[in-house]
Short mmCIF file of C-alpha atoms in Angstrom, two decimals:
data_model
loop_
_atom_site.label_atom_id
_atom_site.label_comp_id
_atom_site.label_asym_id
_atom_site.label_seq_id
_atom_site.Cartn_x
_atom_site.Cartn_y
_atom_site.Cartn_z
CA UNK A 1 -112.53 5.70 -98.85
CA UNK A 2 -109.63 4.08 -96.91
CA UNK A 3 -108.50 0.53 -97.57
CA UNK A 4 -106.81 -1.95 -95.51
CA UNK A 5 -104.92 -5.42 -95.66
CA UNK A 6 -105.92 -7.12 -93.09
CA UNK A 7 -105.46 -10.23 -91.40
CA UNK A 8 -102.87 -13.19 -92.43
CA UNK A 9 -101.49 -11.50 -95.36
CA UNK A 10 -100.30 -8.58 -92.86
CA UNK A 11 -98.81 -11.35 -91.14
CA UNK A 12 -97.13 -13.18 -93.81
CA UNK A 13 -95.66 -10.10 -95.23
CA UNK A 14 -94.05 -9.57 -92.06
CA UNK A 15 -93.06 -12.75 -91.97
CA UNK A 16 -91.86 -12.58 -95.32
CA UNK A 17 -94.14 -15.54 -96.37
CA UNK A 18 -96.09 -15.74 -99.52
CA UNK A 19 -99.45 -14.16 -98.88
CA UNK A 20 -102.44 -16.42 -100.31
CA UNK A 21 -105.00 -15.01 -99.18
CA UNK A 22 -105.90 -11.04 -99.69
CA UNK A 23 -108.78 -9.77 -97.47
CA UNK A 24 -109.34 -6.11 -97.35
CA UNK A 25 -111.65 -4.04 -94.54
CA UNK A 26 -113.04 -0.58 -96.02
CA UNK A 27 -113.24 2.61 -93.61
CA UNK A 28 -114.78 6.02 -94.10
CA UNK A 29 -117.11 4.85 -97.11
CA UNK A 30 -120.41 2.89 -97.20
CA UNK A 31 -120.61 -0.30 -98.85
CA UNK A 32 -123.38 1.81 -101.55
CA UNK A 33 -120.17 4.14 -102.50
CA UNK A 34 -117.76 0.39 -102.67
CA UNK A 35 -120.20 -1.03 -105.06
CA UNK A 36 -120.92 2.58 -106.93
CA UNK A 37 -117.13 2.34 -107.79
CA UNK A 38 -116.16 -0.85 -107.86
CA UNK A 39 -119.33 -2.34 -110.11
CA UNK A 40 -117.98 -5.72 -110.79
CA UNK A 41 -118.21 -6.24 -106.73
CA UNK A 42 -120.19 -9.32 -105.95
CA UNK A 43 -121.88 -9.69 -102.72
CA UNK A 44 -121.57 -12.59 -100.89
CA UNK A 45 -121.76 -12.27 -97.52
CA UNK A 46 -125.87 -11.88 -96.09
CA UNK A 47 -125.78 -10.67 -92.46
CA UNK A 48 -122.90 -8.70 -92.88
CA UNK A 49 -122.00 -6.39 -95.98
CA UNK A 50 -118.71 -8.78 -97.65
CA UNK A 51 -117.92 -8.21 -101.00
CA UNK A 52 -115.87 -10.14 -103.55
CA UNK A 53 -113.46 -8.43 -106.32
CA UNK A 54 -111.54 -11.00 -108.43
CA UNK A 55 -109.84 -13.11 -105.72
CA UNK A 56 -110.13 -10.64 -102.91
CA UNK A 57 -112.56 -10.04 -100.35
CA UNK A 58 -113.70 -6.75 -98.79
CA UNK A 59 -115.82 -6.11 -95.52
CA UNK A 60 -116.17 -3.54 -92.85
CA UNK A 61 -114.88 -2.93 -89.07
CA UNK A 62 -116.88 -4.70 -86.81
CA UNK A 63 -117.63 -2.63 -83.69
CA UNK A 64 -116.96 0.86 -84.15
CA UNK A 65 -113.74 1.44 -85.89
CA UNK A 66 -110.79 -0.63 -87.41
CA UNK A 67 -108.67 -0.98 -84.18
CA UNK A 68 -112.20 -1.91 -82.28
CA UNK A 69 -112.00 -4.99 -85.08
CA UNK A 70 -108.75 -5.90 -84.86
CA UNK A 71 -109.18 -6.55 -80.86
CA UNK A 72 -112.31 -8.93 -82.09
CA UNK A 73 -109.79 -11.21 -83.47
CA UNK A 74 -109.09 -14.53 -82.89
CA UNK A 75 -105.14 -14.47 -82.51
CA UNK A 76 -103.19 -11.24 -82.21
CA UNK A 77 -100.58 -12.34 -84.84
CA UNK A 78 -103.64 -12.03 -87.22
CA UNK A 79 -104.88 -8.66 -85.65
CA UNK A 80 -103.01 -6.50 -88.03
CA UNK A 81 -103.68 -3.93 -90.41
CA UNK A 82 -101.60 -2.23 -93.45
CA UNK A 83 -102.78 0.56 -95.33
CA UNK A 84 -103.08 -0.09 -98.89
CA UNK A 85 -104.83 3.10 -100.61
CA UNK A 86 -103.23 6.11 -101.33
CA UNK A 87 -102.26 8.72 -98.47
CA UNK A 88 -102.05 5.21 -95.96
CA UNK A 89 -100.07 3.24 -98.02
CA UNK A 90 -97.95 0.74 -95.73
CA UNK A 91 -99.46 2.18 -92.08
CA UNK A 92 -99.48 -0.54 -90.22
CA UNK A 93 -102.59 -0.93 -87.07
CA UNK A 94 -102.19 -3.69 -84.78
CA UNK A 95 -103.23 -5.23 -81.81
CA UNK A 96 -100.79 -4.21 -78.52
CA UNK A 97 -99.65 -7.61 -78.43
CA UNK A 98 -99.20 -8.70 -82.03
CA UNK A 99 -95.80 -7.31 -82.72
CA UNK A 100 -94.37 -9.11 -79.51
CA UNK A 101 -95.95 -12.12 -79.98
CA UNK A 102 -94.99 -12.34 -84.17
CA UNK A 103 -91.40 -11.55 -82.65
CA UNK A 104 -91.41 -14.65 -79.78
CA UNK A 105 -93.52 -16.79 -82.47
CA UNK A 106 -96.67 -17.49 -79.99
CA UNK A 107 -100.20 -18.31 -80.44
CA UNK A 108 -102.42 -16.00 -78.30
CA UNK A 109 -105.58 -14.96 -78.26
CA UNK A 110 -106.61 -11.30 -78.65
CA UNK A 111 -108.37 -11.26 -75.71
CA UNK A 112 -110.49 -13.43 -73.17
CA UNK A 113 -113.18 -14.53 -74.35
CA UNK A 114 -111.53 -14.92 -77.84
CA UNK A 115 -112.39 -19.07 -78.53
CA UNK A 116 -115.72 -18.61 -76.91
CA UNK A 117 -117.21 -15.48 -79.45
CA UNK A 118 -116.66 -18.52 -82.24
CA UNK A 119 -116.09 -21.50 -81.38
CA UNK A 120 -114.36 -22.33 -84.40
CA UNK A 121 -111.55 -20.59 -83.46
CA UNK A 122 -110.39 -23.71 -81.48
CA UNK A 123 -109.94 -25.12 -85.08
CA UNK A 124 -108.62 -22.37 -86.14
CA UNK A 125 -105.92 -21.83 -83.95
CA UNK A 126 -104.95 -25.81 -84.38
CA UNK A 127 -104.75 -25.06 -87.67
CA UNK A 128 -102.46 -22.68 -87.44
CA UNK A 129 -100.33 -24.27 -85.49
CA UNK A 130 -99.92 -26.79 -88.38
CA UNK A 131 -98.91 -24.05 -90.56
CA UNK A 132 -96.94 -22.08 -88.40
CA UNK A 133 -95.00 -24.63 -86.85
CA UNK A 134 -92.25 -22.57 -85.47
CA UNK A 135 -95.60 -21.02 -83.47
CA UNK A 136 -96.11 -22.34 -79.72
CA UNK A 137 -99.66 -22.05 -78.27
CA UNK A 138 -99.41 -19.38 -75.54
CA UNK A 139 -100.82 -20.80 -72.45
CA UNK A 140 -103.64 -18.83 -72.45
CA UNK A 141 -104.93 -20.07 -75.92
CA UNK A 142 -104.52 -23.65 -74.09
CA UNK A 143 -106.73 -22.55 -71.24
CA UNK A 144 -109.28 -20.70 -73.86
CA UNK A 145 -109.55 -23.95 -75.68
CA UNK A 146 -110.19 -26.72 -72.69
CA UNK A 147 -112.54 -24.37 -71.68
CA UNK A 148 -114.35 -23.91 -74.95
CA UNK A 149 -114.42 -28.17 -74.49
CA UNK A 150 -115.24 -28.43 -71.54
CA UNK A 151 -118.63 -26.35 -71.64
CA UNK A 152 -119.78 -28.02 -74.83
CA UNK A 153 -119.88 -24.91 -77.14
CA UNK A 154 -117.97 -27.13 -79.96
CA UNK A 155 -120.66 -28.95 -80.49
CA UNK A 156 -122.28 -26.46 -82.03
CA UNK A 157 -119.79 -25.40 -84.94
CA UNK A 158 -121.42 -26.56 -88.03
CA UNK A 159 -120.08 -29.80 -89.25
CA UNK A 160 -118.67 -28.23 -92.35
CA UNK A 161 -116.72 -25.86 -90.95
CA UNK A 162 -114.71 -28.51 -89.22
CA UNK A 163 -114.05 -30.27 -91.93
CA UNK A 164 -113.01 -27.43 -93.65
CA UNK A 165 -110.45 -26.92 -91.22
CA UNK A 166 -109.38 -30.36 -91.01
CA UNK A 167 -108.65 -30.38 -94.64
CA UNK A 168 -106.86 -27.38 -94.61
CA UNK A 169 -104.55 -28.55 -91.77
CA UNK A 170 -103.54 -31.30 -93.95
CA UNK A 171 -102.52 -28.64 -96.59
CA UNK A 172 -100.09 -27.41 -94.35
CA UNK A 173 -96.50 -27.78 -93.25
CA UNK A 174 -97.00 -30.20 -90.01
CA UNK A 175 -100.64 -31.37 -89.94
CA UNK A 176 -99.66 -33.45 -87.21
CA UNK A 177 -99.51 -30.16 -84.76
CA UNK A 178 -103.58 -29.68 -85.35
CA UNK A 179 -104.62 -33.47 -83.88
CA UNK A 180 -101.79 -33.20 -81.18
CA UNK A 181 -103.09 -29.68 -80.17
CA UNK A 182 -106.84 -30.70 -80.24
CA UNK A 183 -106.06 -33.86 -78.30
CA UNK A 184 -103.78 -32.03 -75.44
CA UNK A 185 -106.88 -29.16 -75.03
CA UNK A 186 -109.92 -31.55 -74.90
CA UNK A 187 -111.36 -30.73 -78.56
CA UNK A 188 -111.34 -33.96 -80.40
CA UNK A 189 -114.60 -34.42 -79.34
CA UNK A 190 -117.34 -34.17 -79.96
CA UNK A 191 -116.71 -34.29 -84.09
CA UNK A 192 -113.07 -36.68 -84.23
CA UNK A 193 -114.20 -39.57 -81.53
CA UNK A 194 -112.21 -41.90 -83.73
CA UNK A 195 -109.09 -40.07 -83.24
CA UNK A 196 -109.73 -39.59 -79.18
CA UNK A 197 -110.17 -42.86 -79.03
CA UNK A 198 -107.02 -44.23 -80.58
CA UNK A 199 -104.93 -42.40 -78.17
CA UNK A 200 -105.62 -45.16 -76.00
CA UNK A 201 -104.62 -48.16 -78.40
CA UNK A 202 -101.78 -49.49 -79.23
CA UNK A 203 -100.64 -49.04 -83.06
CA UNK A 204 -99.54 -52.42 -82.90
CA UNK A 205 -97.15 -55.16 -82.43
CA UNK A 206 -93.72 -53.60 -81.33
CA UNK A 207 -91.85 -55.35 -84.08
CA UNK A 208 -94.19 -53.18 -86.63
CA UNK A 209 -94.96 -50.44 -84.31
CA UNK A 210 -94.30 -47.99 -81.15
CA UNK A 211 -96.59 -46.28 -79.14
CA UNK A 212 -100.20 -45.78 -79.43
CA UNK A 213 -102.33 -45.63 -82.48
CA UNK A 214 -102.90 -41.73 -82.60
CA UNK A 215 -99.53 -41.55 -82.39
CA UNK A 216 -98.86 -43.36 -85.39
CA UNK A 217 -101.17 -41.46 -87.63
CA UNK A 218 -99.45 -38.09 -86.88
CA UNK A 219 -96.29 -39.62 -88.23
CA UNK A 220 -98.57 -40.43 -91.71
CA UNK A 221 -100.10 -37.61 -91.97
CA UNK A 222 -96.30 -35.79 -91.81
CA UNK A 223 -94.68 -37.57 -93.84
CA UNK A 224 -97.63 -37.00 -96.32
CA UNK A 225 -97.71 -33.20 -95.05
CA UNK A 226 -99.46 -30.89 -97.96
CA UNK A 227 -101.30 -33.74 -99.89
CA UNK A 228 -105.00 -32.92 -98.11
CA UNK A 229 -106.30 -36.53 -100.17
CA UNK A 230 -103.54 -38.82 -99.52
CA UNK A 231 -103.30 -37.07 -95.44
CA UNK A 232 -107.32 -37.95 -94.95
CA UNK A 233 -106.70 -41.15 -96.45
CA UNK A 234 -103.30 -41.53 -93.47
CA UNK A 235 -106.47 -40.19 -90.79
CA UNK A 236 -108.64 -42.91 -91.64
CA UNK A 237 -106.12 -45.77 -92.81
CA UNK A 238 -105.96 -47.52 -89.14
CA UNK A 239 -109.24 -46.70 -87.85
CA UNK A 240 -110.55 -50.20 -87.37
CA UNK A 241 -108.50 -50.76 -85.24
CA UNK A 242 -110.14 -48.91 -82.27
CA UNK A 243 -113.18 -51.46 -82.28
CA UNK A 244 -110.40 -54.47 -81.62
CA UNK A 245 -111.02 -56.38 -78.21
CA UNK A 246 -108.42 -55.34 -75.65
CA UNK A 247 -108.01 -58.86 -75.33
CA UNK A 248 -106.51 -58.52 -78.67
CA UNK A 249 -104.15 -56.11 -78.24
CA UNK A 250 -101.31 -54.97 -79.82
CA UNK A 251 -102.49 -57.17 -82.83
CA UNK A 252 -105.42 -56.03 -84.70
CA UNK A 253 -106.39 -58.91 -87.04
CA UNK A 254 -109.30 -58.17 -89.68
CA UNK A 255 -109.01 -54.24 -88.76
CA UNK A 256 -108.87 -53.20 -92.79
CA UNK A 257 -112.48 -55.14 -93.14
CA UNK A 258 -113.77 -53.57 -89.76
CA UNK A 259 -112.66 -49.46 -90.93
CA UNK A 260 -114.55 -49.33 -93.27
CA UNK A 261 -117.73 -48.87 -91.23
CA UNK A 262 -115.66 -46.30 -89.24
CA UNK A 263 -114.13 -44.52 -91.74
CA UNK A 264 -117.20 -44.10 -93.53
CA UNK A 265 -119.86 -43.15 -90.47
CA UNK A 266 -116.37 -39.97 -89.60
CA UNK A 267 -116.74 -39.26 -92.99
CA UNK A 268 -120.44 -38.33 -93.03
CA UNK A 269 -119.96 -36.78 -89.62
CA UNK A 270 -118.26 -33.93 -91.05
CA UNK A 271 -120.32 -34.15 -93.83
CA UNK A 272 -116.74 -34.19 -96.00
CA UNK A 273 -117.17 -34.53 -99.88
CA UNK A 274 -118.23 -37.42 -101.47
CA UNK A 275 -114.67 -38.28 -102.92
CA UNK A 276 -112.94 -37.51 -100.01
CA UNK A 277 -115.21 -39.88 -97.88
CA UNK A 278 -114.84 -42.61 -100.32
CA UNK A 279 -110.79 -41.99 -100.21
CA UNK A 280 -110.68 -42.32 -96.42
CA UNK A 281 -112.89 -45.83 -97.08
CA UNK A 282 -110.87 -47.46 -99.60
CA UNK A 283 -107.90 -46.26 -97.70
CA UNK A 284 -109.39 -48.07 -94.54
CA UNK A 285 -110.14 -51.00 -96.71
CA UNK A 286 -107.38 -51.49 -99.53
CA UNK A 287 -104.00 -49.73 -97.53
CA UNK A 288 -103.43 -53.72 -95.72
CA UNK A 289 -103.54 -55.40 -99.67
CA UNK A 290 -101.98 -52.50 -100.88
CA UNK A 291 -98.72 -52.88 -98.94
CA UNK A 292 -98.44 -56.41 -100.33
CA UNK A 293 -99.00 -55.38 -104.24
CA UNK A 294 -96.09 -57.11 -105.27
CA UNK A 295 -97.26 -60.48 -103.51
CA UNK A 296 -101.07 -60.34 -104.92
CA UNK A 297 -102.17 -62.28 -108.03
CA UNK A 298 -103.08 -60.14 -111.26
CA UNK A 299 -106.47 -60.55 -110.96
CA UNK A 300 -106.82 -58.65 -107.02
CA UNK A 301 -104.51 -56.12 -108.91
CA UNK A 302 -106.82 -55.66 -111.65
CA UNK A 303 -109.29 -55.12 -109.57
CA UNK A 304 -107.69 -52.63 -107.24
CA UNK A 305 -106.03 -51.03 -110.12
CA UNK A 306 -109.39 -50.38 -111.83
CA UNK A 307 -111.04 -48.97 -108.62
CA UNK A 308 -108.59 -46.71 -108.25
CA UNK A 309 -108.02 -45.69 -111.35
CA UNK A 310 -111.65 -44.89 -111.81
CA UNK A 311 -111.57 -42.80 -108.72
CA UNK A 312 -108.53 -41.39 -109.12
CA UNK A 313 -106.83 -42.10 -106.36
CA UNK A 314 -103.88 -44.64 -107.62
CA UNK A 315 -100.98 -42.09 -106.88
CA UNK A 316 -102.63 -40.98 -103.01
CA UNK A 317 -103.43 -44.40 -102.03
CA UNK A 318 -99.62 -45.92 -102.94
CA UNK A 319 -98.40 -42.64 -101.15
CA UNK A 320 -100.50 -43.73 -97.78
CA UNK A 321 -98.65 -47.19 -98.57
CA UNK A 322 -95.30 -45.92 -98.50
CA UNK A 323 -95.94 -43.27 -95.59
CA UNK A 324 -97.49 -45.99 -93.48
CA UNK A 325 -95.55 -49.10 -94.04
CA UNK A 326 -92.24 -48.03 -96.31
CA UNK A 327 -92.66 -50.17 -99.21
CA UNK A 328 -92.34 -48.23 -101.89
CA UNK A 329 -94.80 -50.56 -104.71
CA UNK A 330 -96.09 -47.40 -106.20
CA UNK A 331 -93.66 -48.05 -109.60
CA UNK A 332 -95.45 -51.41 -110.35
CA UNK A 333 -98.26 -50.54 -110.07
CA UNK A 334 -97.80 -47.48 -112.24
CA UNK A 335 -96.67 -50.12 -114.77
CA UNK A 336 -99.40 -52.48 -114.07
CA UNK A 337 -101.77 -49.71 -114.55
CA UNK A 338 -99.93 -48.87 -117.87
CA UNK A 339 -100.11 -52.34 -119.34
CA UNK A 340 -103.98 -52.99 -118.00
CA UNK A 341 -105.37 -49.53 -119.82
CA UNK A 342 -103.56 -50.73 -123.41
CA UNK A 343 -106.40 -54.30 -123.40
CA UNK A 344 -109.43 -53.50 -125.14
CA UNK A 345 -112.22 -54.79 -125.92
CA UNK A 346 -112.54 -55.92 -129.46
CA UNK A 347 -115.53 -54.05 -131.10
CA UNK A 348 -118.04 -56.84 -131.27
CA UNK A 349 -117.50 -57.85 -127.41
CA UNK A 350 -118.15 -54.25 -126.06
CA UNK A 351 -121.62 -52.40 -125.18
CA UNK A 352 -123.01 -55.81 -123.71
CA UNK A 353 -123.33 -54.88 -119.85
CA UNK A 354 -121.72 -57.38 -117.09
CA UNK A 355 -120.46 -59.75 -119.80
CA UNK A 356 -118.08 -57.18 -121.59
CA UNK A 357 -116.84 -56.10 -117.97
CA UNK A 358 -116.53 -59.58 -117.30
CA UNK A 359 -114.51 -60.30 -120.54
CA UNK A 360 -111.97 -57.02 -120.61
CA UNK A 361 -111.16 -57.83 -116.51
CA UNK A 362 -110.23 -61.24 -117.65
CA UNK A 363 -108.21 -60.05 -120.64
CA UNK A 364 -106.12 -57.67 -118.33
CA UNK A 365 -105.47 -60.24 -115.69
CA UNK A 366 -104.09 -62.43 -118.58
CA UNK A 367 -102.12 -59.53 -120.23
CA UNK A 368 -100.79 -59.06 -116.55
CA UNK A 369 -99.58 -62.02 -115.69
CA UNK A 370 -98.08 -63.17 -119.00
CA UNK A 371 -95.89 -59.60 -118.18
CA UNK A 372 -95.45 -61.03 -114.97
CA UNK A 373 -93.50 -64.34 -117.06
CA UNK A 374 -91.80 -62.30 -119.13
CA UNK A 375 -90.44 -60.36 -116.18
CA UNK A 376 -89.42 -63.79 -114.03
CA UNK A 377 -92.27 -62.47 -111.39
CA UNK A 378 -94.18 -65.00 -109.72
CA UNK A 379 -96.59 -63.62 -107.15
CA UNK A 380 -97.96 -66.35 -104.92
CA UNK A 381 -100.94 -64.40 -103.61
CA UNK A 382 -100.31 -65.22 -99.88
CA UNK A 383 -103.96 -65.84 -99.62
CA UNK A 384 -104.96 -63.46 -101.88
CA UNK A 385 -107.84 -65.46 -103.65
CA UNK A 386 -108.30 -65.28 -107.93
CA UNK A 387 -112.45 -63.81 -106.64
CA UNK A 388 -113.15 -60.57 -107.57
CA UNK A 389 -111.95 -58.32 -105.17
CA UNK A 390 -114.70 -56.54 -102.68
CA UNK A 391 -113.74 -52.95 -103.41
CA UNK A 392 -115.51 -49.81 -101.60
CA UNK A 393 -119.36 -48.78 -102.76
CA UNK A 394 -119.00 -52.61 -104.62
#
């Protein structure tokens, strides 16, 4: 039995990266003889033989042998194999380009028809130019993926394998480098719309903002690079803003109300988590209000504050703030949060539904602005009302 490292962590050790991810293929023995000595192997994979031990996952060469497999690939940088049992330790396999190409830090595909054997290779290889960023697509990866747009197949990569990638890109170094490579090859659509659309829209007034609206959310999600909730929450922060009138244009009054429709229906698209759908809502709804915490009465930051908190999304929402706009109002509301969590309810006022919700939010907006006093704060609101605020899934 003959074991091999295969894959990214080949590349990553020659890169002298950490390796994350440790994914073995198994020659000269049978998956029976795998599983006959390694007994706490789990199977998980159904139309192919793929077997989990601890953290590590273990398959066989597709096609015929292990260089036929590593030609199947989808980038030669990734079509590499090191020996790691005993008598191969350290051999290395590769494809004929992958050395070359690791070298001159390019993105190619093993071979021509690469993108169109899976589809989701086109995310793939945008995702890896996100966390390869010194990578450049090779021209024929650009070619391989307008033509994997262009005939449709994208379509049908299941939902959550997009989003999969898309929240993996956000993990990495420069997420920016996945949208901006799916926008210049055709493959925002047909699952991002939202984010094809906005390349035509202006962010916004040119006192506020330059360029177009895509444009600005690849700065966010940068400057938020490695923080996958706070960088779907930068994604989805401006999205109303495609459904203003041109008319209207470069302002885009009421677009925090209107993204939440948008935010949510991209959300379900890619059929993301329920927590990470409702973080791209609020972040459509709450990011406008949020930039002005220091200007809103207690009770608005009551209620925001309790949303949030409840959620747990306090910490990625005032990071979206500060990414987006540059206020920085993530330290009062840390303290706001602080002072609102130490009111309780006295004993004989709790357990009594509506009323005792009622009751403890107007006991924190009291402790909160008597803090305010003491501090010499006085927030004017700035049409901020003293109603409850409307708060996502309210």
């Amino acid at each position: 039995m003959k074991r091999y490292l295969v894959g990214g962590a080949v590349r990553d050790i020659l890169l002298g990266r950490p390796v994350v991810d440790q994914d073995y293929l198994i020659v000269d023995a049978t998956p029976e003889a795998f599983v006959r000595r390694y007994r706490r192997a789990r199977q998980v994979g159904k139309t192919f033989p793929v077997f989990m031990l601890g953290s590590a996952q273990y398959a066989w060469p597709r096609g015929e042998s292990l260089n036929e497999d590593l030609l199947a690939r989808d980038l030669t940088i990734n079509a590499m194999a090191m020996g790691d049992s005993r008598h191969i330790a350290g051999r290395l396999h590769f494809h004929p380009l992958a050395l070359a190409d690791l070298r001159d830090r390019l993105l190619r595909p093993c071979g021509e028809m690469s993108m169109f054997d899976d589809p989701l290779r086109v995310y793939r290889a945008a995702r890896f130019a996100a966390s390869l960023p010194d990578f450049s697509p090779h021209p024929e990866l650009i070619a391989q993926m307008r033509a994997v747009a262009a005939c449709g197949a994208l379509a049908d990569v299941f939902a959550e394998r997009v989003a999969q990638e898309v929240r993996k890109a956000l993990d990495t170094p420069k997420p920016s480098r996945f949208f901006a490579l799916l926008a210049e090859t055709g493959c925002l659509l047909p699952w991002l719309p939202e984010l094809e659309a906005s390349r035509h829209i202006p962010a916004g007034p040119p006192e506020f903002h330059r360029g177009s609206l895509f444009a600005h959310m690849l700065e966010v999600v940068d400057r938020l690079a490695g923080e996958p909730l706070a960088g779907w929450m930068a994604v989805c922060h401006d999205l109303g803003k495609i459904s203003t009138p041109e008319c209207e244009w470069p302002r885009h009054h009421g677009h925090d109300d209107r993204g939440v429709e948008v935010a949510e229906e991209l959300g379900r698209r890619l059929k993301l988590p329920n927590r990470v759908r409702e973080a791209g809502v609020a972040a459509a709804k709450l990011h406008m209000k949020a930039a002005r915490y220091s200007e809103l009465r207690a009770g608005t930051r009551v209620d925001m504050l309790t949303w949030l908190h409840k959620h747990e999304m306090v910490e990625p929402l005032f990071a979206l703030v500060q990414a987006d706009s540059g206020h920085d109002v993530f330290p009062l509301a840390k303290r706001d949060l602080k002072v609102m969590l130490s009111v309780h309810l006295p004993g004989r006022q709790r357990q009594r539904g509506p009323i005792s919700g009622e009751r403890l939010r107007n006991l924190r907006c009291q402790k909160l602005a008597e803090v305010d006093r003491e501090q010499g704060r006085t927030p004017q609101g700035h049409g901020d009302s003293d109603a409850p605020l409307d708060l996502p899934g309210d």
